[in-house]
mmCIF file of N, CA and C in Angstrom:
data_model
loop_
_atom_site.group_PDB
_atom_site.id
_atom_site.type_symbol
_atom_site.label_atom_id
_atom_site.label_comp_id
_atom_site.label_asym_id
_atom_site.label_seq_id
_atom_site.Cartn_x
_atom_site.Cartn_y
_atom_site.Cartn_z
ATOM 1 N N PHE A 1 -21.334 -39.653 -19.442
ATOM 2 C CA PHE A 1 -20.843 -38.844 -20.545
ATOM 3 C C PHE A 1 -21.326 -39.441 -21.861
ATOM 4 N N ILE A 2 -21.917 -38.601 -22.715
ATOM 5 C CA ILE A 2 -22.375 -39.073 -24.013
ATOM 6 C C ILE A 2 -21.648 -38.358 -25.146
ATOM 7 N N ALA A 3 -21.609 -37.019 -25.104
ATOM 8 C CA ALA A 3 -20.985 -36.282 -26.204
ATOM 9 C C ALA A 3 -20.572 -34.887 -25.768
ATOM 10 N N VAL A 4 -19.653 -34.291 -26.550
ATOM 11 C CA VAL A 4 -19.231 -32.903 -26.364
ATOM 12 C C VAL A 4 -19.283 -32.228 -27.720
ATOM 13 N N GLU A 5 -19.876 -31.052 -27.762
ATOM 14 C CA GLU A 5 -19.936 -30.267 -28.996
ATOM 15 C C GLU A 5 -19.337 -28.896 -28.721
ATOM 16 N N ASN A 6 -18.346 -28.489 -29.515
ATOM 17 C CA ASN A 6 -17.777 -27.145 -29.413
ATOM 18 C C ASN A 6 -18.561 -26.224 -30.331
ATOM 19 N N ILE A 7 -19.061 -25.133 -29.766
ATOM 20 C CA ILE A 7 -19.866 -24.184 -30.530
ATOM 21 C C ILE A 7 -19.344 -22.786 -30.235
ATOM 22 N N ASP A 8 -18.736 -22.163 -31.219
ATOM 23 C CA ASP A 8 -18.182 -20.806 -31.092
ATOM 24 C C ASP A 8 -17.390 -20.652 -29.798
ATOM 25 N N SER A 9 -17.887 -19.850 -28.864
ATOM 26 C CA SER A 9 -17.123 -19.527 -27.655
ATOM 27 C C SER A 9 -17.530 -20.372 -26.450
ATOM 28 N N TYR A 10 -18.281 -21.427 -26.678
ATOM 29 C CA TYR A 10 -18.654 -22.295 -25.566
ATOM 30 C C TYR A 10 -18.724 -23.739 -26.022
ATOM 31 N N CYS A 11 -18.995 -24.619 -25.073
ATOM 32 C CA CYS A 11 -19.018 -26.049 -25.323
ATOM 33 C C CYS A 11 -20.267 -26.629 -24.674
ATOM 34 N N VAL A 12 -20.868 -27.612 -25.314
ATOM 35 C CA VAL A 12 -22.027 -28.300 -24.757
ATOM 36 C C VAL A 12 -21.616 -29.728 -24.442
ATOM 37 N N LEU A 13 -21.769 -30.112 -23.177
ATOM 38 C CA LEU A 13 -21.446 -31.459 -22.736
ATOM 39 C C LEU A 13 -22.760 -32.151 -22.404
ATOM 40 N N ILE A 14 -23.009 -33.293 -23.039
ATOM 41 C CA ILE A 14 -24.250 -34.035 -22.845
ATOM 42 C C ILE A 14 -23.930 -35.303 -22.075
ATOM 43 N N SER A 15 -24.619 -35.488 -20.961
ATOM 44 C CA SER A 15 -24.445 -36.713 -20.178
ATOM 45 C C SER A 15 -25.789 -37.435 -20.127
ATOM 46 N N SER A 16 -25.834 -38.544 -19.447
ATOM 47 C CA SER A 16 -27.078 -39.302 -19.352
ATOM 48 C C SER A 16 -28.061 -38.674 -18.361
ATOM 49 N N LYS A 17 -27.623 -37.678 -17.597
ATOM 50 C CA LYS A 17 -28.497 -37.063 -16.597
ATOM 51 C C LYS A 17 -28.748 -35.579 -16.802
ATOM 52 N N ALA A 18 -27.856 -34.904 -17.557
ATOM 53 C CA ALA A 18 -27.983 -33.452 -17.707
ATOM 54 C C ALA A 18 -27.242 -32.978 -18.940
ATOM 55 N N VAL A 19 -27.515 -31.719 -19.305
ATOM 56 C CA VAL A 19 -26.784 -31.025 -20.360
ATOM 57 C C VAL A 19 -26.080 -29.849 -19.691
ATOM 58 N N TYR A 20 -24.789 -29.696 -19.981
ATOM 59 C CA TYR A 20 -23.990 -28.633 -19.388
ATOM 60 C C TYR A 20 -23.496 -27.712 -20.494
ATOM 61 N N PHE A 21 -23.612 -26.414 -20.279
ATOM 62 C CA PHE A 21 -23.066 -25.417 -21.182
ATOM 63 C C PHE A 21 -21.863 -24.806 -20.477
ATOM 64 N N LEU A 22 -20.687 -24.882 -21.138
ATOM 65 C CA LEU A 22 -19.435 -24.459 -20.526
ATOM 66 C C LEU A 22 -18.766 -23.366 -21.348
ATOM 67 N N LYS A 23 -18.085 -22.462 -20.662
ATOM 68 C CA LYS A 23 -17.265 -21.456 -21.337
ATOM 69 C C LYS A 23 -16.061 -22.149 -21.950
ATOM 70 N N SER A 24 -15.519 -21.575 -22.990
ATOM 71 C CA SER A 24 -14.321 -22.142 -23.622
ATOM 72 C C SER A 24 -13.163 -22.140 -22.645
ATOM 73 N N GLY A 25 -12.295 -23.104 -22.801
ATOM 74 C CA GLY A 25 -11.111 -23.165 -21.953
ATOM 75 C C GLY A 25 -11.018 -24.478 -21.227
ATOM 76 N N ASP A 26 -10.808 -24.404 -19.919
ATOM 77 C CA ASP A 26 -10.587 -25.585 -19.095
ATOM 78 C C ASP A 26 -11.911 -26.266 -18.781
ATOM 79 N N TYR A 27 -12.212 -27.362 -19.466
ATOM 80 C CA TYR A 27 -13.476 -28.070 -19.277
ATOM 81 C C TYR A 27 -13.516 -28.864 -17.970
ATOM 82 N N MET A 28 -12.379 -29.015 -17.317
ATOM 83 C CA MET A 28 -12.335 -29.767 -16.072
ATOM 84 C C MET A 28 -12.714 -28.897 -14.877
ATOM 85 N N ASP A 29 -12.803 -27.602 -15.069
ATOM 86 C CA ASP A 29 -13.105 -26.667 -13.998
ATOM 87 C C ASP A 29 -14.611 -26.476 -13.881
ATOM 88 N N ARG A 30 -15.180 -26.760 -12.721
ATOM 89 C CA ARG A 30 -16.628 -26.625 -12.497
ATOM 90 C C ARG A 30 -17.089 -25.181 -12.691
ATOM 91 N N GLU A 31 -16.187 -24.229 -12.504
ATOM 92 C CA GLU A 31 -16.510 -22.815 -12.686
ATOM 93 C C GLU A 31 -16.819 -22.494 -14.154
ATOM 94 N N ALA A 32 -16.407 -23.358 -15.071
ATOM 95 C CA ALA A 32 -16.644 -23.126 -16.498
ATOM 96 C C ALA A 32 -18.112 -23.330 -16.864
ATOM 97 N N ILE A 33 -18.883 -24.014 -16.018
ATOM 98 C CA ILE A 33 -20.299 -24.286 -16.311
ATOM 99 C C ILE A 33 -21.123 -23.027 -16.062
ATOM 100 N N PHE A 34 -21.772 -22.512 -17.124
ATOM 101 C CA PHE A 34 -22.630 -21.347 -16.921
ATOM 102 C C PHE A 34 -24.115 -21.708 -16.973
ATOM 103 N N LEU A 35 -24.435 -22.931 -17.412
ATOM 104 C CA LEU A 35 -25.819 -23.393 -17.384
ATOM 105 C C LEU A 35 -25.828 -24.912 -17.289
ATOM 106 N N GLU A 36 -26.568 -25.431 -16.333
ATOM 107 C CA GLU A 36 -26.727 -26.875 -16.160
ATOM 108 C C GLU A 36 -28.224 -27.168 -16.140
ATOM 109 N N VAL A 37 -28.666 -28.067 -17.019
ATOM 110 C CA VAL A 37 -30.081 -28.437 -17.072
ATOM 111 C C VAL A 37 -30.180 -29.948 -16.911
ATOM 112 N N LYS A 38 -30.722 -30.358 -15.785
ATOM 113 C CA LYS A 38 -30.931 -31.786 -15.539
ATOM 114 C C LYS A 38 -32.198 -32.219 -16.268
ATOM 115 N N TYR A 39 -32.187 -33.421 -16.802
ATOM 116 C CA TYR A 39 -33.337 -33.909 -17.557
ATOM 117 C C TYR A 39 -34.597 -33.978 -16.694
ATOM 118 N N ASP A 40 -34.435 -34.228 -15.398
ATOM 119 C CA ASP A 40 -35.587 -34.256 -14.493
ATOM 120 C C ASP A 40 -36.243 -32.882 -14.389
ATOM 121 N N ASP A 41 -35.466 -31.807 -14.631
ATOM 122 C CA ASP A 41 -35.975 -30.445 -14.536
ATOM 123 C C ASP A 41 -36.452 -29.904 -15.887
ATOM 124 N N LEU A 42 -36.226 -30.651 -16.956
ATOM 125 C CA LEU A 42 -36.532 -30.171 -18.305
ATOM 126 C C LEU A 42 -37.973 -30.477 -18.680
ATOM 127 N N TYR A 43 -38.691 -29.438 -19.092
ATOM 128 C CA TYR A 43 -40.079 -29.593 -19.512
ATOM 129 C C TYR A 43 -40.183 -29.668 -21.035
ATOM 130 N N HIS A 44 -39.399 -28.840 -21.739
ATOM 131 C CA HIS A 44 -39.517 -28.747 -23.195
ATOM 132 C C HIS A 44 -38.205 -28.216 -23.772
ATOM 133 N N CYS A 45 -37.880 -28.645 -24.987
ATOM 134 C CA CYS A 45 -36.700 -28.153 -25.690
ATOM 135 C C CYS A 45 -37.107 -27.760 -27.105
ATOM 136 N N LEU A 46 -36.686 -26.571 -27.538
ATOM 137 C CA LEU A 46 -37.043 -26.064 -28.855
ATOM 138 C C LEU A 46 -35.780 -25.556 -29.544
ATOM 139 N N VAL A 47 -35.560 -25.963 -30.783
ATOM 140 C CA VAL A 47 -34.436 -25.489 -31.582
ATOM 141 C C VAL A 47 -34.985 -24.556 -32.643
ATOM 142 N N SER A 48 -34.373 -23.367 -32.779
ATOM 143 C CA SER A 48 -34.838 -22.419 -33.792
ATOM 144 C C SER A 48 -33.637 -21.787 -34.485
ATOM 145 N N LYS A 49 -33.858 -21.306 -35.703
ATOM 146 C CA LYS A 49 -32.818 -20.644 -36.482
ATOM 147 C C LYS A 49 -33.264 -19.227 -36.769
ATOM 148 N N ASP A 50 -32.313 -18.279 -36.656
ATOM 149 C CA ASP A 50 -32.619 -16.880 -36.920
ATOM 150 C C ASP A 50 -31.377 -16.202 -37.485
ATOM 151 N N HIS A 51 -31.468 -15.707 -38.710
ATOM 152 C CA HIS A 51 -30.368 -15.020 -39.377
ATOM 153 C C HIS A 51 -29.070 -15.828 -39.354
ATOM 154 N N GLY A 52 -29.164 -17.109 -39.613
ATOM 155 C CA GLY A 52 -27.983 -17.967 -39.664
ATOM 156 C C GLY A 52 -27.501 -18.473 -38.320
ATOM 157 N N ASN A 53 -28.115 -18.030 -37.230
ATOM 158 C CA ASN A 53 -27.748 -18.512 -35.890
ATOM 159 C C ASN A 53 -28.741 -19.576 -35.449
ATOM 160 N N VAL A 54 -28.246 -20.555 -34.716
ATOM 161 C CA VAL A 54 -29.098 -21.612 -34.180
ATOM 162 C C VAL A 54 -29.219 -21.395 -32.676
ATOM 163 N N TYR A 55 -30.452 -21.410 -32.175
ATOM 164 C CA TYR A 55 -30.716 -21.217 -30.753
ATOM 165 C C TYR A 55 -31.408 -22.444 -30.187
ATOM 166 N N ILE A 56 -31.085 -22.763 -28.938
ATOM 167 C CA ILE A 56 -31.770 -23.829 -28.221
ATOM 168 C C ILE A 56 -32.475 -23.181 -27.045
ATOM 169 N N GLN A 57 -33.787 -23.308 -26.994
ATOM 170 C CA GLN A 57 -34.544 -22.792 -25.860
ATOM 171 C C GLN A 57 -34.940 -23.967 -24.985
ATOM 172 N N LEU A 58 -34.499 -23.938 -23.742
ATOM 173 C CA LEU A 58 -34.773 -24.995 -22.787
ATOM 174 C C LEU A 58 -35.796 -24.493 -21.780
ATOM 175 N N THR A 59 -36.944 -25.121 -21.714
ATOM 176 C CA THR A 59 -37.964 -24.729 -20.743
ATOM 177 C C THR A 59 -37.851 -25.647 -19.545
ATOM 178 N N LYS A 60 -37.475 -25.041 -18.414
ATOM 179 C CA LYS A 60 -37.320 -25.822 -17.182
ATOM 180 C C LYS A 60 -38.640 -25.800 -16.420
ATOM 181 N N LYS A 61 -38.920 -26.890 -15.722
ATOM 182 C CA LYS A 61 -40.124 -26.976 -14.915
ATOM 183 C C LYS A 61 -40.059 -25.963 -13.784
ATOM 184 N N ALA A 62 -41.197 -25.356 -13.500
ATOM 185 C CA ALA A 62 -41.297 -24.442 -12.368
ATOM 186 C C ALA A 62 -41.648 -25.253 -11.134
ATOM 187 N N VAL A 63 -41.187 -24.792 -9.994
ATOM 188 C CA VAL A 63 -41.508 -25.479 -8.752
ATOM 189 C C VAL A 63 -42.591 -24.703 -8.025
ATOM 190 N N ASN A 64 -43.711 -25.362 -7.773
ATOM 191 C CA ASN A 64 -44.803 -24.763 -7.018
ATOM 192 C C ASN A 64 -44.399 -24.828 -5.552
ATOM 193 N N THR A 65 -44.058 -23.677 -4.965
ATOM 194 C CA THR A 65 -43.512 -23.675 -3.612
ATOM 195 C C THR A 65 -44.532 -24.083 -2.551
ATOM 196 N N SER A 66 -45.811 -23.903 -2.819
ATOM 197 C CA SER A 66 -46.799 -24.264 -1.799
ATOM 198 C C SER A 66 -46.954 -25.774 -1.675
ATOM 199 N N SER A 67 -46.825 -26.498 -2.795
ATOM 200 C CA SER A 67 -46.986 -27.950 -2.733
ATOM 201 C C SER A 67 -45.665 -28.691 -2.913
ATOM 202 N N GLY A 68 -44.622 -27.964 -3.388
ATOM 203 C CA GLY A 68 -43.338 -28.607 -3.628
ATOM 204 C C GLY A 68 -43.323 -29.456 -4.889
ATOM 205 N N VAL A 69 -44.337 -29.315 -5.734
ATOM 206 C CA VAL A 69 -44.454 -30.116 -6.956
ATOM 207 C C VAL A 69 -43.878 -29.336 -8.124
ATOM 208 N N ALA A 70 -43.050 -29.981 -8.945
ATOM 209 C CA ALA A 70 -42.499 -29.351 -10.134
ATOM 210 C C ALA A 70 -43.517 -29.467 -11.260
ATOM 211 N N MET A 71 -43.883 -28.327 -11.826
ATOM 212 C CA MET A 71 -44.864 -28.345 -12.909
ATOM 213 C C MET A 71 -44.672 -27.131 -13.796
ATOM 214 N N PRO A 72 -45.057 -27.234 -15.067
ATOM 215 C CA PRO A 72 -44.953 -26.069 -15.946
ATOM 216 C C PRO A 72 -45.996 -25.041 -15.536
ATOM 217 N N GLY A 73 -45.670 -23.792 -15.727
ATOM 218 C CA GLY A 73 -46.618 -22.740 -15.376
ATOM 219 C C GLY A 73 -46.042 -21.388 -15.734
ATOM 220 N N PRO A 74 -46.666 -20.319 -15.255
ATOM 221 C CA PRO A 74 -46.223 -18.983 -15.625
ATOM 222 C C PRO A 74 -44.817 -18.655 -15.139
ATOM 223 N N SER A 75 -44.319 -19.354 -14.148
ATOM 224 C CA SER A 75 -42.986 -19.044 -13.648
ATOM 225 C C SER A 75 -41.921 -19.959 -14.237
ATOM 226 N N GLN A 76 -42.173 -20.508 -15.431
ATOM 227 C CA GLN A 76 -41.182 -21.355 -16.093
ATOM 228 C C GLN A 76 -39.925 -20.554 -16.365
ATOM 229 N N GLN A 77 -38.782 -21.218 -16.304
ATOM 230 C CA GLN A 77 -37.528 -20.615 -16.698
ATOM 231 C C GLN A 77 -37.229 -21.047 -18.125
ATOM 232 N N LYS A 78 -36.873 -20.094 -18.974
ATOM 233 C CA LYS A 78 -36.617 -20.422 -20.376
ATOM 234 C C LYS A 78 -35.278 -19.858 -20.821
ATOM 235 N N PRO A 79 -34.175 -20.451 -20.373
ATOM 236 C CA PRO A 79 -32.885 -19.961 -20.870
ATOM 237 C C PRO A 79 -32.741 -20.272 -22.350
ATOM 238 N N MET A 80 -32.186 -19.314 -23.095
ATOM 239 C CA MET A 80 -31.963 -19.531 -24.531
ATOM 240 C C MET A 80 -30.484 -19.398 -24.793
ATOM 241 N N VAL A 81 -29.914 -20.411 -25.420
ATOM 242 C CA VAL A 81 -28.484 -20.427 -25.711
ATOM 243 C C VAL A 81 -28.298 -20.463 -27.217
#
């Protein structure tokens, strides 16, 4: 555990291994996690501002199913919070 930030209707919990985005309410409930990004799966992080809102775009590594190797590519996942 490193830090917790409350942001509007959700909470961001930062640990030494992953970042968790949780719905407001009971932070002890695993069901509250709507996005979990492990640092091993993270390829890139971008912070942007638009009309007074701040967004974090997390680019997760894609897994090449033929070789089993995690690498960036066209099938990257880019959740934006």
